[in-house]
Amino acid sequence: MRPGNRPFEAEPTDAEIEAIVAEAIAAEASLARTEAAPPSSAIVWWRAQMRARQEAAAAVDRPIRIVHAVAIAAGAGLMLSLLGYAAATLKGSSGWFGGVYQSLAATPLASVDLTSRWVMLPITAMLVSALVATIAAYFIYADE
Amino acid sequence: MADATFLDVRRLHGDADVDTSDVALAMDEDAFRAFYDRTSGALWGYLSRISGDRQVADDLLQESYYRLLKSAVPFESEAHRRNYLYRIATNLVRDSKRGPRPLFDAGVEMSEMPAPQGPVDAEGRTDVRRAFGRLKPRERALLWLAYANGSSHSEIADVLGLKTGSIKLLLFRARRKLAATLQR
């Protein structure tokens, strides 16, 4: 067989393959152009503006909400420390407050060992839960 | 394409009092609308053929333009902006694989898309679509960018995140695969 004369079933050349592919994709691209029905540029622009505004507002609001949450947590911590300080002061007082403390100390509660870990752990857990619940409630209602 | 103006849209949504002038986007309205009108049809075609799903193409089209508007890239030319848009679109299609509705699986059959309306060679086009759907998504993207968009190798590499030197070989393989499928 002479060079250049290929049998009918021979592999197509690279040029033939490229022509087949180019023709097929051009036809498909032409069809895609007729099928395409994108929304108008005005609508897309308007939606983009609205979304950008919403995202900008959310970005501004986020640090404020974090500061609020930290403030609530700090306030709760301050309250707890003040309560502890007040309890210690009452214990050492000899006046009316001291009398109240002494009468409380006479109740069965006084027999509870507050330094025991079986008492401290549940109390700590309750305090931490109360703190976390306060912050969580803040975020839930802030979203609403 | 619907011929609605910005004011029409605002009136339709009852937001005529909304001031949108203070939102920082990468383009002004006129420039964006002109760019969108020039490119949206072709991008929709790309998205629909790469994803194999018209609904996905509709969704990702707007997302692509939004991300372009939010980008802080200084574009040197229209071509640079267009390539960047196609890169965003390609990444969005790729990312959609991780969603509840995977697109880059072999199971996506573009031949399942509705047949074109009108007196056209529907059978031949369905064959093309079926053959195209059997390619890997990257091969579809390569061929579409090269033959439908007429992109250069460096542009294709830029859009798909590949090395320019590898495009020639990848295109060669994709061409042979598509041609073999078409000839079956």
PDB file of N, CA and C in Angstrom, chain B residues 55-130:
ATOM      1  N   GLN B  55     -30.366  23.507  35.952  1.00  0.00           N
ATOM      2  CA  GLN B  55     -30.733  24.194  37.195  1.00  0.00           C
ATOM      3  C   GLN B  55     -29.475  24.634  37.943  1.00  0.00           C
ATOM      4  N   VAL B  56     -28.505  23.734  37.972  1.00  0.00           N
ATOM      5  CA  VAL B  56     -27.235  24.073  38.619  1.00  0.00           C
ATOM      6  C   VAL B  56     -26.565  25.232  37.887  1.00  0.00           C
ATOM      7  N   ALA B  57     -26.651  25.201  36.562  1.00  0.00           N
ATOM      8  CA  ALA B  57     -26.059  26.296  35.785  1.00  0.00           C
ATOM      9  C   ALA B  57     -26.722  27.622  36.137  1.00  0.00           C
ATOM     10  N   ASP B  58     -28.039  27.604  36.284  1.00  0.00           N
ATOM     11  CA  ASP B  58     -28.759  28.837  36.667  1.00  0.00           C
ATOM     12  C   ASP B  58     -28.264  29.362  38.015  1.00  0.00           C
ATOM     13  N   ASP B  59     -28.141  28.437  38.974  1.00  0.00           N
ATOM     14  CA  ASP B  59     -27.736  28.848  40.328  1.00  0.00           C
ATOM     15  C   ASP B  59     -26.286  29.352  40.352  1.00  0.00           C
ATOM     16  N   LEU B  60     -25.413  28.586  39.719  1.00  0.00           N
ATOM     17  CA  LEU B  60     -23.992  28.919  39.797  1.00  0.00           C
ATOM     18  C   LEU B  60     -23.637  30.148  38.960  1.00  0.00           C
ATOM     19  N   LEU B  61     -24.455  30.426  37.970  1.00  0.00           N
ATOM     20  CA  LEU B  61     -24.204  31.621  37.146  1.00  0.00           C
ATOM     21  C   LEU B  61     -24.230  32.880  38.025  1.00  0.00           C
ATOM     22  N   GLN B  62     -25.291  33.015  38.799  1.00  0.00           N
ATOM     23  CA  GLN B  62     -25.415  34.225  39.629  1.00  0.00           C
ATOM     24  C   GLN B  62     -24.369  34.242  40.737  1.00  0.00           C
ATOM     25  N   GLU B  63     -24.090  33.064  41.273  1.00  0.00           N
ATOM     26  CA  GLU B  63     -23.073  32.993  42.324  1.00  0.00           C
ATOM     27  C   GLU B  63     -21.701  33.392  41.763  1.00  0.00           C
ATOM     28  N   SER B  64     -21.429  32.972  40.542  1.00  0.00           N
ATOM     29  CA  SER B  64     -20.142  33.312  39.924  1.00  0.00           C
ATOM     30  C   SER B  64     -19.992  34.820  39.787  1.00  0.00           C
ATOM     31  N   TYR B  65     -21.031  35.470  39.288  1.00  0.00           N
ATOM     32  CA  TYR B  65     -20.952  36.922  39.113  1.00  0.00           C
ATOM     33  C   TYR B  65     -20.880  37.642  40.454  1.00  0.00           C
ATOM     34  N   TYR B  66     -21.578  37.101  41.445  1.00  0.00           N
ATOM     35  CA  TYR B  66     -21.521  37.750  42.758  1.00  0.00           C
ATOM     36  C   TYR B  66     -20.104  37.688  43.327  1.00  0.00           C
ATOM     37  N   ARG B  67     -19.490  36.524  43.201  1.00  0.00           N
ATOM     38  CA  ARG B  67     -18.120  36.386  43.726  1.00  0.00           C
ATOM     39  C   ARG B  67     -17.134  37.253  42.943  1.00  0.00           C
ATOM     40  N   LEU B  68     -17.407  37.401  41.674  1.00  0.00           N
ATOM     41  CA  LEU B  68     -16.553  38.306  40.880  1.00  0.00           C
ATOM     42  C   LEU B  68     -16.704  39.735  41.400  1.00  0.00           C
ATOM     43  N   LEU B  69     -17.944  40.132  41.667  1.00  0.00           N
ATOM     44  CA  LEU B  69     -18.194  41.489  42.167  1.00  0.00           C
ATOM     45  C   LEU B  69     -17.562  41.715  43.530  1.00  0.00           C
ATOM     46  N   LYS B  70     -17.495  40.662  44.336  1.00  0.00           N
ATOM     47  CA  LYS B  70     -16.948  40.802  45.683  1.00  0.00           C
ATOM     48  C   LYS B  70     -15.428  40.666  45.703  1.00  0.00           C
ATOM     49  N   SER B  71     -14.855  40.259  44.599  1.00  0.00           N
ATOM     50  CA  SER B  71     -13.409  40.034  44.594  1.00  0.00           C
ATOM     51  C   SER B  71     -12.673  41.369  44.593  1.00  0.00           C
ATOM     52  N   ALA B  72     -11.481  41.325  45.142  1.00  0.00           N
ATOM     53  CA  ALA B  72     -10.664  42.545  45.205  1.00  0.00           C
ATOM     54  C   ALA B  72      -9.491  42.462  44.235  1.00  0.00           C
ATOM     55  N   VAL B  73      -9.660  41.651  43.201  1.00  0.00           N
ATOM     56  CA  VAL B  73      -8.567  41.464  42.238  1.00  0.00           C
ATOM     57  C   VAL B  73      -8.535  42.655  41.264  1.00  0.00           C
ATOM     58  N   PRO B  74      -7.376  43.278  41.083  1.00  0.00           N
ATOM     59  CA  PRO B  74      -7.285  44.348  40.075  1.00  0.00           C
ATOM     60  C   PRO B  74      -7.135  43.741  38.683  1.00  0.00           C
ATOM     61  N   PHE B  75      -8.182  43.829  37.888  1.00  0.00           N
ATOM     62  CA  PHE B  75      -8.149  43.194  36.570  1.00  0.00           C
ATOM     63  C   PHE B  75      -7.423  44.080  35.567  1.00  0.00           C
ATOM     64  N   GLU B  76      -6.525  43.435  34.812  1.00  0.00           N
ATOM     65  CA  GLU B  76      -5.724  44.192  33.846  1.00  0.00           C
ATOM     66  C   GLU B  76      -6.475  44.411  32.539  1.00  0.00           C
ATOM     67  N   SER B  77      -7.395  43.496  32.249  1.00  0.00           N
ATOM     68  CA  SER B  77      -8.105  43.582  30.965  1.00  0.00           C
ATOM     69  C   SER B  77      -9.433  42.853  31.070  1.00  0.00           C
ATOM     70  N   GLU B  78     -10.212  43.009  30.026  1.00  0.00           N
ATOM     71  CA  GLU B  78     -11.496  42.286  29.934  1.00  0.00           C
ATOM     72  C   GLU B  78     -11.257  40.774  29.931  1.00  0.00           C
ATOM     73  N   ALA B  79     -10.211  40.350  29.208  1.00  0.00           N
ATOM     74  CA  ALA B  79      -9.917  38.913  29.126  1.00  0.00           C
ATOM     75  C   ALA B  79      -9.531  38.372  30.501  1.00  0.00           C
ATOM     76  N   HIS B  80      -8.756  39.152  31.241  1.00  0.00           N
ATOM     77  CA  HIS B  80      -8.358  38.740  32.579  1.00  0.00           C
ATOM     78  C   HIS B  80      -9.586  38.567  33.471  1.00  0.00           C
ATOM     79  N   ARG B  81     -10.489  39.530  33.388  1.00  0.00           N
ATOM     80  CA  ARG B  81     -11.721  39.450  34.187  1.00  0.00           C
ATOM     81  C   ARG B  81     -12.563  38.238  33.779  1.00  0.00           C
ATOM     82  N   ARG B  82     -12.646  38.009  32.477  1.00  0.00           N
ATOM     83  CA  ARG B  82     -13.448  36.880  31.988  1.00  0.00           C
ATOM     84  C   ARG B  82     -12.834  35.554  32.442  1.00  0.00           C
ATOM     85  N   ASN B  83     -11.519  35.441  32.351  1.00  0.00           N
ATOM     86  CA  ASN B  83     -10.867  34.203  32.783  1.00  0.00           C
ATOM     87  C   ASN B  83     -11.064  33.974  34.274  1.00  0.00           C
ATOM     88  N   TYR B  84     -10.996  35.052  35.020  1.00  0.00           N
ATOM     89  CA  TYR B  84     -11.205  34.935  36.467  1.00  0.00           C
ATOM     90  C   TYR B  84     -12.631  34.479  36.751  1.00  0.00           C
ATOM     91  N   LEU B  85     -13.583  34.989  35.996  1.00  0.00           N
ATOM     92  CA  LEU B  85     -14.983  34.573  36.148  1.00  0.00           C
ATOM     93  C   LEU B  85     -15.132  33.079  35.860  1.00  0.00           C
ATOM     94  N   TYR B  86     -14.481  32.614  34.816  1.00  0.00           N
ATOM     95  CA  TYR B  86     -14.562  31.190  34.476  1.00  0.00           C
ATOM     96  C   TYR B  86     -13.871  30.334  35.539  1.00  0.00           C
ATOM     97  N   ARG B  87     -12.827  30.875  36.119  1.00  0.00           N
ATOM     98  CA  ARG B  87     -12.161  30.118  37.184  1.00  0.00           C
ATOM     99  C   ARG B  87     -13.100  29.976  38.389  1.00  0.00           C
ATOM    100  N   ILE B  88     -13.770  31.062  38.736  1.00  0.00           N
ATOM    101  CA  ILE B  88     -14.743  31.009  39.831  1.00  0.00           C
ATOM    102  C   ILE B  88     -15.816  29.977  39.514  1.00  0.00           C
ATOM    103  N   ALA B  89     -16.337  30.031  38.285  1.00  0.00           N
ATOM    104  CA  ALA B  89     -17.410  29.113  37.890  1.00  0.00           C
ATOM    105  C   ALA B  89     -16.939  27.662  37.956  1.00  0.00           C
ATOM    106  N   THR B  90     -15.725  27.422  37.482  1.00  0.00           N
ATOM    107  CA  THR B  90     -15.184  26.058  37.499  1.00  0.00           C
ATOM    108  C   THR B  90     -15.050  25.552  38.929  1.00  0.00           C
ATOM    109  N   ASN B  91     -14.550  26.409  39.805  1.00  0.00           N
ATOM    110  CA  ASN B  91     -14.398  26.004  41.206  1.00  0.00           C
ATOM    111  C   ASN B  91     -15.754  25.758  41.859  1.00  0.00           C
ATOM    112  N   LEU B  92     -16.742  26.549  41.485  1.00  0.00           N
ATOM    113  CA  LEU B  92     -18.074  26.345  42.061  1.00  0.00           C
ATOM    114  C   LEU B  92     -18.647  24.997  41.640  1.00  0.00           C
ATOM    115  N   VAL B  93     -18.459  24.644  40.377  1.00  0.00           N
ATOM    116  CA  VAL B  93     -18.949  23.341  39.921  1.00  0.00           C
ATOM    117  C   VAL B  93     -18.201  22.230  40.653  1.00  0.00           C
ATOM    118  N   ARG B  94     -16.893  22.424  40.797  1.00  0.00           N
ATOM    119  CA  ARG B  94     -16.086  21.416  41.490  1.00  0.00           C
ATOM    120  C   ARG B  94     -16.534  21.284  42.953  1.00  0.00           C
ATOM    121  N   ASP B  95     -16.767  22.415  43.589  1.00  0.00           N
ATOM    122  CA  ASP B  95     -17.187  22.388  44.998  1.00  0.00           C
ATOM    123  C   ASP B  95     -18.562  21.765  45.162  1.00  0.00           C
ATOM    124  N   SER B  96     -19.383  21.882  44.145  1.00  0.00           N
ATOM    125  CA  SER B  96     -20.736  21.333  44.267  1.00  0.00           C
ATOM    126  C   SER B  96     -20.692  19.815  44.407  1.00  0.00           C
ATOM    127  N   LYS B  97     -19.557  19.213  44.109  1.00  0.00           N
ATOM    128  CA  LYS B  97     -19.402  17.774  44.311  1.00  0.00           C
ATOM    129  C   LYS B  97     -19.544  17.414  45.784  1.00  0.00           C
ATOM    130  N   ARG B  98     -19.140  18.350  46.628  1.00  0.00           N
ATOM    131  CA  ARG B  98     -19.174  18.074  48.070  1.00  0.00           C
ATOM    132  C   ARG B  98     -20.568  18.280  48.646  1.00  0.00           C
ATOM    133  N   GLY B  99     -21.454  18.857  47.869  1.00  0.00           N
ATOM    134  CA  GLY B  99     -22.797  19.132  48.354  1.00  0.00           C
ATOM    135  C   GLY B  99     -23.671  17.897  48.307  1.00  0.00           C
ATOM    136  N   PRO B 100     -24.963  18.087  48.593  1.00  0.00           N
ATOM    137  CA  PRO B 100     -25.868  16.945  48.613  1.00  0.00           C
ATOM    138  C   PRO B 100     -26.155  16.385  47.226  1.00  0.00           C
ATOM    139  N   ARG B 101     -25.745  17.136  46.207  1.00  0.00           N
ATOM    140  CA  ARG B 101     -26.089  16.720  44.845  1.00  0.00           C
ATOM    141  C   ARG B 101     -24.824  16.716  43.999  1.00  0.00           C
ATOM    142  N   PRO B 102     -24.052  15.622  44.039  1.00  0.00           N
ATOM    143  CA  PRO B 102     -22.767  15.618  43.341  1.00  0.00           C
ATOM    144  C   PRO B 102     -22.915  15.788  41.841  1.00  0.00           C
ATOM    145  N   LEU B 103     -21.984  16.559  41.277  1.00  0.00           N
ATOM    146  CA  LEU B 103     -22.038  16.832  39.844  1.00  0.00           C
ATOM    147  C   LEU B 103     -20.885  16.216  39.092  1.00  0.00           C
ATOM    148  N   PHE B 104     -19.777  16.012  39.776  1.00  0.00           N
ATOM    149  CA  PHE B 104     -18.602  15.536  39.069  1.00  0.00           C
ATOM    150  C   PHE B 104     -18.477  14.020  39.121  1.00  0.00           C
ATOM    151  N   ASP B 105     -19.592  13.347  39.349  1.00  0.00           N
ATOM    152  CA  ASP B 105     -19.550  11.893  39.329  1.00  0.00           C
ATOM    153  C   ASP B 105     -19.726  11.396  37.899  1.00  0.00           C
ATOM    154  N   ALA B 106     -19.275  10.173  37.695  1.00  0.00           N
ATOM    155  CA  ALA B 106     -19.428   9.596  36.361  1.00  0.00           C
ATOM    156  C   ALA B 106     -20.901   9.386  36.026  1.00  0.00           C
ATOM    157  N   GLY B 107     -21.745   9.365  37.041  1.00  0.00           N
ATOM    158  CA  GLY B 107     -23.158   9.100  36.820  1.00  0.00           C
ATOM    159  C   GLY B 107     -23.904  10.236  36.155  1.00  0.00           C
ATOM    160  N   VAL B 108     -23.289  11.384  36.059  1.00  0.00           N
ATOM    161  CA  VAL B 108     -23.977  12.515  35.433  1.00  0.00           C
ATOM    162  C   VAL B 108     -24.054  12.266  33.930  1.00  0.00           C
ATOM    163  N   GLU B 109     -25.224  12.163  33.432  1.00  0.00           N
ATOM    164  CA  GLU B 109     -25.418  11.907  32.006  1.00  0.00           C
ATOM    165  C   GLU B 109     -26.010  13.141  31.353  1.00  0.00           C
ATOM    166  N   MET B 110     -25.207  13.788  30.548  1.00  0.00           N
ATOM    167  CA  MET B 110     -25.721  14.988  29.893  1.00  0.00           C
ATOM    168  C   MET B 110     -26.790  14.646  28.874  1.00  0.00           C
ATOM    169  N   SER B 111     -26.800  13.395  28.420  1.00  0.00           N
ATOM    170  CA  SER B 111     -27.829  13.020  27.452  1.00  0.00           C
ATOM    171  C   SER B 111     -29.211  13.053  28.081  1.00  0.00           C
ATOM    172  N   GLU B 112     -29.258  13.104  29.420  1.00  0.00           N
ATOM    173  CA  GLU B 112     -30.553  13.172  30.091  1.00  0.00           C
ATOM    174  C   GLU B 112     -31.145  14.571  30.058  1.00  0.00           C
ATOM    175  N   MET B 113     -30.330  15.537  29.648  1.00  0.00           N
ATOM    176  CA  MET B 113     -30.882  16.884  29.510  1.00  0.00           C
ATOM    177  C   MET B 113     -31.936  16.873  28.413  1.00  0.00           C
ATOM    178  N   PRO B 114     -32.977  17.690  28.525  1.00  0.00           N
ATOM    179  CA  PRO B 114     -34.040  17.680  27.528  1.00  0.00           C
ATOM    180  C   PRO B 114     -33.509  17.953  26.126  1.00  0.00           C
ATOM    181  N   ALA B 115     -34.105  17.291  25.170  1.00  0.00           N
ATOM    182  CA  ALA B 115     -33.688  17.475  23.778  1.00  0.00           C
ATOM    183  C   ALA B 115     -34.048  18.874  23.313  1.00  0.00           C
ATOM    184  N   PRO B 116     -33.267  19.430  22.422  1.00  0.00           N
ATOM    185  CA  PRO B 116     -33.541  20.787  21.943  1.00  0.00           C
ATOM    186  C   PRO B 116     -34.865  20.855  21.185  1.00  0.00           C
ATOM    187  N   GLN B 117     -35.484  22.002  21.241  1.00  0.00           N
ATOM    188  CA  GLN B 117     -36.745  22.225  20.545  1.00  0.00           C
ATOM    189  C   GLN B 117     -36.467  22.700  19.114  1.00  0.00           C
ATOM    190  N   GLY B 118     -37.394  22.416  18.215  1.00  0.00           N
ATOM    191  CA  GLY B 118     -37.287  22.961  16.877  1.00  0.00           C
ATOM    192  C   GLY B 118     -36.729  21.969  15.874  1.00  0.00           C
ATOM    193  N   PRO B 119     -36.727  22.372  14.611  1.00  0.00           N
ATOM    194  CA  PRO B 119     -36.303  21.464  13.550  1.00  0.00           C
ATOM    195  C   PRO B 119     -34.786  21.390  13.437  1.00  0.00           C
ATOM    196  N   VAL B 120     -34.163  20.782  14.388  1.00  0.00           N
ATOM    197  CA  VAL B 120     -32.704  20.633  14.353  1.00  0.00           C
ATOM    198  C   VAL B 120     -32.373  19.153  14.347  1.00  0.00           C
ATOM    199  N   ASP B 121     -31.107  18.858  14.145  1.00  0.00           N
ATOM    200  CA  ASP B 121     -30.667  17.470  14.122  1.00  0.00           C
ATOM    201  C   ASP B 121     -30.582  16.964  15.562  1.00  0.00           C
ATOM    202  N   ALA B 122     -31.758  16.692  16.137  1.00  0.00           N
ATOM    203  CA  ALA B 122     -31.814  16.357  17.558  1.00  0.00           C
ATOM    204  C   ALA B 122     -31.056  15.072  17.869  1.00  0.00           C
ATOM    205  N   GLU B 123     -31.129  14.104  16.969  1.00  0.00           N
ATOM    206  CA  GLU B 123     -30.473  12.829  17.235  1.00  0.00           C
ATOM    207  C   GLU B 123     -28.954  12.992  17.291  1.00  0.00           C
ATOM    208  N   GLY B 124     -28.458  13.746  16.325  1.00  0.00           N
ATOM    209  CA  GLY B 124     -27.018  13.980  16.294  1.00  0.00           C
ATOM    210  C   GLY B 124     -26.547  14.740  17.513  1.00  0.00           C
ATOM    211  N   ARG B 125     -27.349  15.724  17.937  1.00  0.00           N
ATOM    212  CA  ARG B 125     -26.944  16.509  19.095  1.00  0.00           C
ATOM    213  C   ARG B 125     -27.033  15.702  20.373  1.00  0.00           C
ATOM    214  N   THR B 126     -28.004  14.787  20.438  1.00  0.00           N
ATOM    215  CA  THR B 126     -28.074  13.926  21.612  1.00  0.00           C
ATOM    216  C   THR B 126     -26.844  13.036  21.675  1.00  0.00           C
ATOM    217  N   ASP B 127     -26.379  12.590  20.502  1.00  0.00           N
ATOM    218  CA  ASP B 127     -25.158  11.784  20.474  1.00  0.00           C
ATOM    219  C   ASP B 127     -23.967  12.589  20.992  1.00  0.00           C
ATOM    220  N   VAL B 128     -23.877  13.818  20.532  1.00  0.00           N
ATOM    221  CA  VAL B 128     -22.787  14.675  20.993  1.00  0.00           C
ATOM    222  C   VAL B 128     -22.871  14.852  22.500  1.00  0.00           C
ATOM    223  N   ARG B 129     -24.071  15.083  22.956  1.00  0.00           N
ATOM    224  CA  ARG B 129     -24.260  15.325  24.386  1.00  0.00           C
ATOM    225  C   ARG B 129     -23.916  14.071  25.198  1.00  0.00           C
ATOM    226  N   ARG B 130     -24.336  12.923  24.679  1.00  0.00           N
ATOM    227  CA  ARG B 130     -24.042  11.676  25.384  1.00  0.00           C
ATOM    228  C   ARG B 130     -22.531  11.447  25.424  1.00  0.00           C
TER     229      ARG B 130
END
